[in-house]
């Protein structure tokens, strides 16, 4: 396991996701910054949490800088960052 | 010969009789390179004059120091046609007690000329002037081309002050604004930053989405029945609008259509269309780049027009009245075709009508070009946050996924369908975007009025409220 991994860019309509492992029992520490936070903040957080759950991640620091990405992009960036952390991608 | 030259700006302000509570005016031809408005405000502030109403044709980010003059009570009212994001944000957060008055490029000169919005002292940045005030934007180190928006100010203000950084010998040849309107002339070191003066320059988009939009837009114009000899045209300076103009040029040359005039803020692309034979003439209220300035200076068919001639609704006629097609942008358009160009997706002021609603009202076909969504936010909404241009004057929306036609224009819809263009109901375009992006949460606005949007006929079109500071 790496100490840190990332995926995505800061281009418009993309999202840049950084992940960092946390000790067992720490839970998910999620920070979301978004240009559309007022309109989609809750939806972005929900998508990220669901993606982490589907990857069976329980303890992780996640920082997301969103530039207006749609759901499938958010899922793909989160999954890629997590897999890079595990050196699978 | 000294003529009307005075020793400095403060002397001109003193001689003009400017007092607390009066209205002063500026034009925006130096765009984001303008140094004159802030220079004048600084002098006024130092002279202790306060509580001024500022009527400026557009506010750019270079006018950020206005925020301090508002905080200090030197500026207590603003009337404008466009406001960039920096000052716009401060206004949206409630900086100014009195709501900003937004007009259009045609409504402003109309109200100045009729006396509805009188100006006490006009300050006219002029790239070249002689000592009697004959002035022009066509030459000089700070050349900006057309001075179209400044004419009404010069002609109808109580006092008019020309501020130049290039004093020419009297009489100035090929002047724009004539000496008979000018009271004082001030020479300063520099009126503008050349790189900012041509900040209107935009390149044709390379974005594939923008190119699809441009292709549909040009084909829709071709199918509209309006693209015949005598065709007249205006386009915005956005990347997709310019690409549409380029495609339109190809169609015009291929079909041998000889247009009459191109209108508006003029870019090198419009100059190129005239030189290629697409148009006989250009009517230029505002130059966006150096090619436009050079063409205005050298080609007699490229003509400077005043803002009133461009778009005033109370003029005996204006150029927008004879316009066939205009291509315009939008931050939002609703299912009734009302367009917002004043506020961003969070409700902050970052624009204004400019000539948007004037040309939409005048043109036989007004066309909005925009991507179906930008950064997850749909272009088509149920209700725009600010009504800048009323829906009954907007005919067509072109996106990369298809074209929506205002139900009032069944004739255009039929023509587009005959040409094989992808025509949809505007609700279908809204639904397509929502399926892709999800439904954005509605924002809560504040309850304080920060701006009033006045339509070109003088009626109140909409009110902009503050954005609550989070």
CSV table of N, CA and C in Angstrom, one decimal, chain A residues 7-75:
chain,number,residue,atom,x,y,z
A,7,UNK,N,-6.2,10.6,-8.5
A,7,UNK,CA,-6.7,10.4,-9.8
A,7,UNK,C,-7.5,11.6,-10.2
A,8,UNK,N,-7.5,11.9,-11.6
A,8,UNK,CA,-8.3,13.0,-12.1
A,8,UNK,C,-7.5,14.2,-12.3
A,9,UNK,N,-8.1,15.3,-12.8
A,9,UNK,CA,-7.5,16.6,-13.1
A,9,UNK,C,-8.3,17.7,-12.6
A,10,UNK,N,-7.8,18.9,-12.7
A,10,UNK,CA,-8.6,20.1,-12.3
A,10,UNK,C,-9.2,20.8,-13.5
A,11,UNK,N,-9.4,20.0,-14.7
A,11,UNK,CA,-10.1,20.5,-15.8
A,11,UNK,C,-11.5,20.7,-15.5
A,12,UNK,N,-12.2,21.6,-16.2
A,12,UNK,CA,-13.6,21.7,-16.1
A,12,UNK,C,-14.3,20.4,-16.4
A,13,UNK,N,-15.3,20.0,-15.6
A,13,UNK,CA,-16.1,18.8,-15.8
A,13,UNK,C,-15.3,17.6,-15.3
A,14,UNK,N,-14.2,17.7,-14.7
A,14,UNK,CA,-13.5,16.6,-14.1
A,14,UNK,C,-13.5,16.8,-12.6
A,15,UNK,N,-12.9,15.8,-11.9
A,15,UNK,CA,-12.7,15.9,-10.4
A,15,UNK,C,-11.3,15.3,-10.1
A,16,UNK,N,-10.6,16.0,-9.2
A,16,UNK,CA,-9.3,15.5,-8.7
A,16,UNK,C,-9.5,14.9,-7.3
A,17,UNK,N,-9.1,13.6,-7.2
A,17,UNK,CA,-9.4,12.9,-5.9
A,17,UNK,C,-8.0,12.5,-5.4
A,18,UNK,N,-7.8,12.8,-4.1
A,18,UNK,CA,-6.6,12.3,-3.4
A,18,UNK,C,-7.0,11.4,-2.2
A,19,UNK,N,-6.4,10.2,-2.1
A,19,UNK,CA,-6.7,9.3,-1.0
A,19,UNK,C,-5.5,9.0,-0.2
A,20,UNK,N,-5.7,8.7,1.1
A,20,UNK,CA,-4.7,8.4,2.0
A,20,UNK,C,-5.2,7.4,3.1
A,21,UNK,N,-4.5,6.3,3.3
A,21,UNK,CA,-5.0,5.3,4.2
A,21,UNK,C,-5.1,5.8,5.6
A,22,UNK,N,-6.1,5.4,6.4
A,22,UNK,CA,-6.1,5.7,7.8
A,22,UNK,C,-6.2,4.4,8.6
A,23,UNK,N,-5.8,4.5,9.9
A,23,UNK,CA,-5.8,3.4,10.8
A,23,UNK,C,-7.2,2.8,10.9
A,24,UNK,N,-7.2,1.5,11.1
A,24,UNK,CA,-8.5,0.8,11.2
A,24,UNK,C,-9.4,1.4,12.3
A,25,UNK,N,-10.6,1.6,12.0
A,25,UNK,CA,-11.5,2.2,13.0
A,25,UNK,C,-11.6,3.7,12.9
A,26,UNK,N,-10.8,4.3,12.0
A,26,UNK,CA,-10.8,5.8,11.9
A,26,UNK,C,-12.1,6.2,11.1
A,27,UNK,N,-12.6,5.4,10.2
A,27,UNK,CA,-13.7,5.8,9.3
A,27,UNK,C,-13.3,6.6,8.1
A,28,UNK,N,-14.2,7.1,7.4
A,28,UNK,CA,-14.0,7.9,6.2
A,28,UNK,C,-13.9,9.4,6.6
A,29,UNK,N,-12.8,10.0,6.2
A,29,UNK,CA,-12.6,11.5,6.5
A,29,UNK,C,-12.7,12.2,5.1
A,30,UNK,N,-13.9,12.7,4.8
A,30,UNK,CA,-14.1,13.2,3.4
A,30,UNK,C,-14.2,14.7,3.4
A,31,UNK,N,-13.4,15.3,2.5
A,31,UNK,CA,-13.5,16.7,2.2
A,31,UNK,C,-13.9,17.0,0.7
A,32,UNK,N,-14.9,17.7,0.5
A,32,UNK,CA,-15.3,18.0,-0.9
A,32,UNK,C,-15.3,19.5,-1.2
A,33,UNK,N,-14.5,19.9,-2.1
A,33,UNK,CA,-14.6,21.3,-2.6
A,33,UNK,C,-15.2,21.2,-4.0
A,34,UNK,N,-16.1,22.0,-4.4
A,34,UNK,CA,-16.7,21.9,-5.7
A,34,UNK,C,-17.2,23.3,-6.2
A,35,UNK,N,-17.1,23.5,-7.5
A,35,UNK,CA,-17.6,24.7,-8.1
A,35,UNK,C,-19.1,24.7,-8.1
A,36,UNK,N,-19.7,23.5,-8.0
A,36,UNK,CA,-21.2,23.4,-8.0
A,36,UNK,C,-21.6,22.8,-6.6
A,37,UNK,N,-20.9,23.2,-5.5
A,37,UNK,CA,-21.2,22.7,-4.2
A,37,UNK,C,-22.7,23.0,-3.8
A,38,UNK,N,-23.1,24.2,-4.1
A,38,UNK,CA,-24.4,24.6,-3.7
A,38,UNK,C,-25.5,23.7,-4.4
A,39,UNK,N,-25.2,23.4,-5.6
A,39,UNK,CA,-26.2,22.6,-6.4
A,39,UNK,C,-26.1,21.1,-6.2
A,40,UNK,N,-24.8,20.6,-6.1
A,40,UNK,CA,-24.6,19.2,-6.1
A,40,UNK,C,-23.7,18.6,-5.0
A,41,UNK,N,-23.4,19.5,-4.0
A,41,UNK,CA,-22.5,19.0,-2.9
A,41,UNK,C,-23.0,17.7,-2.2
A,42,UNK,N,-24.2,17.6,-1.9
A,42,UNK,CA,-24.7,16.4,-1.2
A,42,UNK,C,-24.6,15.2,-2.2
A,43,UNK,N,-24.9,15.4,-3.4
A,43,UNK,CA,-24.9,14.3,-4.4
A,43,UNK,C,-23.5,13.8,-4.6
A,44,UNK,N,-22.5,14.7,-4.6
A,44,UNK,CA,-21.1,14.4,-4.8
A,44,UNK,C,-20.6,13.5,-3.6
A,45,UNK,N,-21.0,14.0,-2.4
A,45,UNK,CA,-20.5,13.3,-1.2
A,45,UNK,C,-21.2,11.9,-1.2
A,46,UNK,N,-22.4,11.8,-1.6
A,46,UNK,CA,-23.1,10.5,-1.6
A,46,UNK,C,-22.5,9.5,-2.6
A,47,UNK,N,-22.1,10.0,-3.8
A,47,UNK,CA,-21.5,9.2,-4.8
A,47,UNK,C,-20.2,8.7,-4.3
A,48,UNK,N,-19.4,9.6,-3.7
A,48,UNK,CA,-18.1,9.2,-3.2
A,48,UNK,C,-18.2,8.1,-2.1
A,49,UNK,N,-19.1,8.3,-1.2
A,49,UNK,CA,-19.3,7.4,-0.1
A,49,UNK,C,-19.7,6.0,-0.6
A,50,UNK,N,-20.6,6.0,-1.6
A,50,UNK,CA,-21.1,4.8,-2.1
A,50,UNK,C,-20.0,4.0,-2.9
A,51,UNK,N,-19.2,4.8,-3.6
A,51,UNK,CA,-18.1,4.2,-4.3
A,51,UNK,C,-17.1,3.5,-3.4
A,52,UNK,N,-16.8,4.2,-2.3
A,52,UNK,CA,-15.9,3.6,-1.3
A,52,UNK,C,-16.5,2.4,-0.7
A,53,UNK,N,-17.8,2.4,-0.4
A,53,UNK,CA,-18.4,1.3,0.2
A,53,UNK,C,-18.4,0.1,-0.8
A,54,UNK,N,-18.6,0.3,-2.1
A,54,UNK,CA,-18.5,-0.7,-3.1
A,54,UNK,C,-17.1,-1.3,-3.2
A,55,UNK,N,-16.1,-0.6,-2.8
A,55,UNK,CA,-14.7,-1.1,-2.9
A,55,UNK,C,-14.3,-1.6,-1.5
A,56,UNK,N,-15.3,-1.7,-0.6
A,56,UNK,CA,-15.0,-2.2,0.8
A,56,UNK,C,-14.0,-1.4,1.5
A,57,UNK,N,-14.0,-0.1,1.3
A,57,UNK,CA,-13.1,0.8,2.1
A,57,UNK,C,-13.8,1.4,3.3
A,58,UNK,N,-13.3,1.1,4.4
A,58,UNK,CA,-13.9,1.6,5.7
A,58,UNK,C,-13.1,2.8,6.3
A,59,UNK,N,-11.8,2.8,6.1
A,59,UNK,CA,-11.0,3.8,6.7
A,59,UNK,C,-10.1,4.5,5.7
A,60,UNK,N,-10.4,5.8,5.5
A,60,UNK,CA,-9.7,6.5,4.4
A,60,UNK,C,-9.8,8.0,4.5
A,61,UNK,N,-8.8,8.7,4.2
A,61,UNK,CA,-8.9,10.2,4.1
A,61,UNK,C,-9.1,10.5,2.6
A,62,UNK,N,-10.1,11.2,2.2
A,62,UNK,CA,-10.4,11.5,0.8
A,62,UNK,C,-10.6,13.0,0.7
A,63,UNK,N,-9.8,13.6,-0.2
A,63,UNK,CA,-10.0,15.0,-0.5
A,63,UNK,C,-10.4,15.1,-2.0
A,64,UNK,N,-11.5,15.7,-2.3
A,64,UNK,CA,-12.0,15.8,-3.7
A,64,UNK,C,-12.1,17.3,-4.1
A,65,UNK,N,-11.5,17.6,-5.2
A,65,UNK,CA,-11.6,19.0,-5.8
A,65,UNK,C,-12.4,18.8,-7.0
A,66,UNK,N,-13.7,19.2,-7.0
A,66,UNK,CA,-14.6,18.9,-8.1
A,66,UNK,C,-14.8,20.1,-9.0
A,67,UNK,N,-14.7,19.9,-10.3
A,67,UNK,CA,-14.9,21.0,-11.2
A,67,UNK,C,-16.1,20.8,-12.1
A,68,UNK,N,-17.1,20.1,-11.5
A,68,UNK,CA,-18.4,19.9,-12.2
A,68,UNK,C,-18.5,18.6,-12.9
A,69,UNK,N,-17.9,17.5,-12.3
A,69,UNK,CA,-17.9,16.2,-12.9
A,69,UNK,C,-19.2,15.5,-12.7
A,70,UNK,N,-19.6,14.7,-13.7
A,70,UNK,CA,-20.9,13.9,-13.5
A,70,UNK,C,-20.6,12.7,-12.7
A,71,UNK,N,-21.6,12.0,-12.3
A,71,UNK,CA,-21.5,10.8,-11.4
A,71,UNK,C,-20.5,9.8,-11.9
A,72,UNK,N,-20.6,9.4,-13.2
A,72,UNK,CA,-19.7,8.3,-13.7
A,72,UNK,C,-18.2,8.7,-13.6
A,73,UNK,N,-18.0,10.0,-13.8
A,73,UNK,CA,-16.6,10.5,-13.7
A,73,UNK,C,-16.1,10.4,-12.2
A,74,UNK,N,-17.0,10.8,-11.3
A,74,UNK,CA,-16.6,10.8,-9.9
A,74,UNK,C,-16.3,9.4,-9.4
A,75,UNK,N,-17.2,8.4,-9.8
A,75,UNK,CA,-17.0,7.0,-9.5
A,75,UNK,C,-15.6,6.5,-10.0
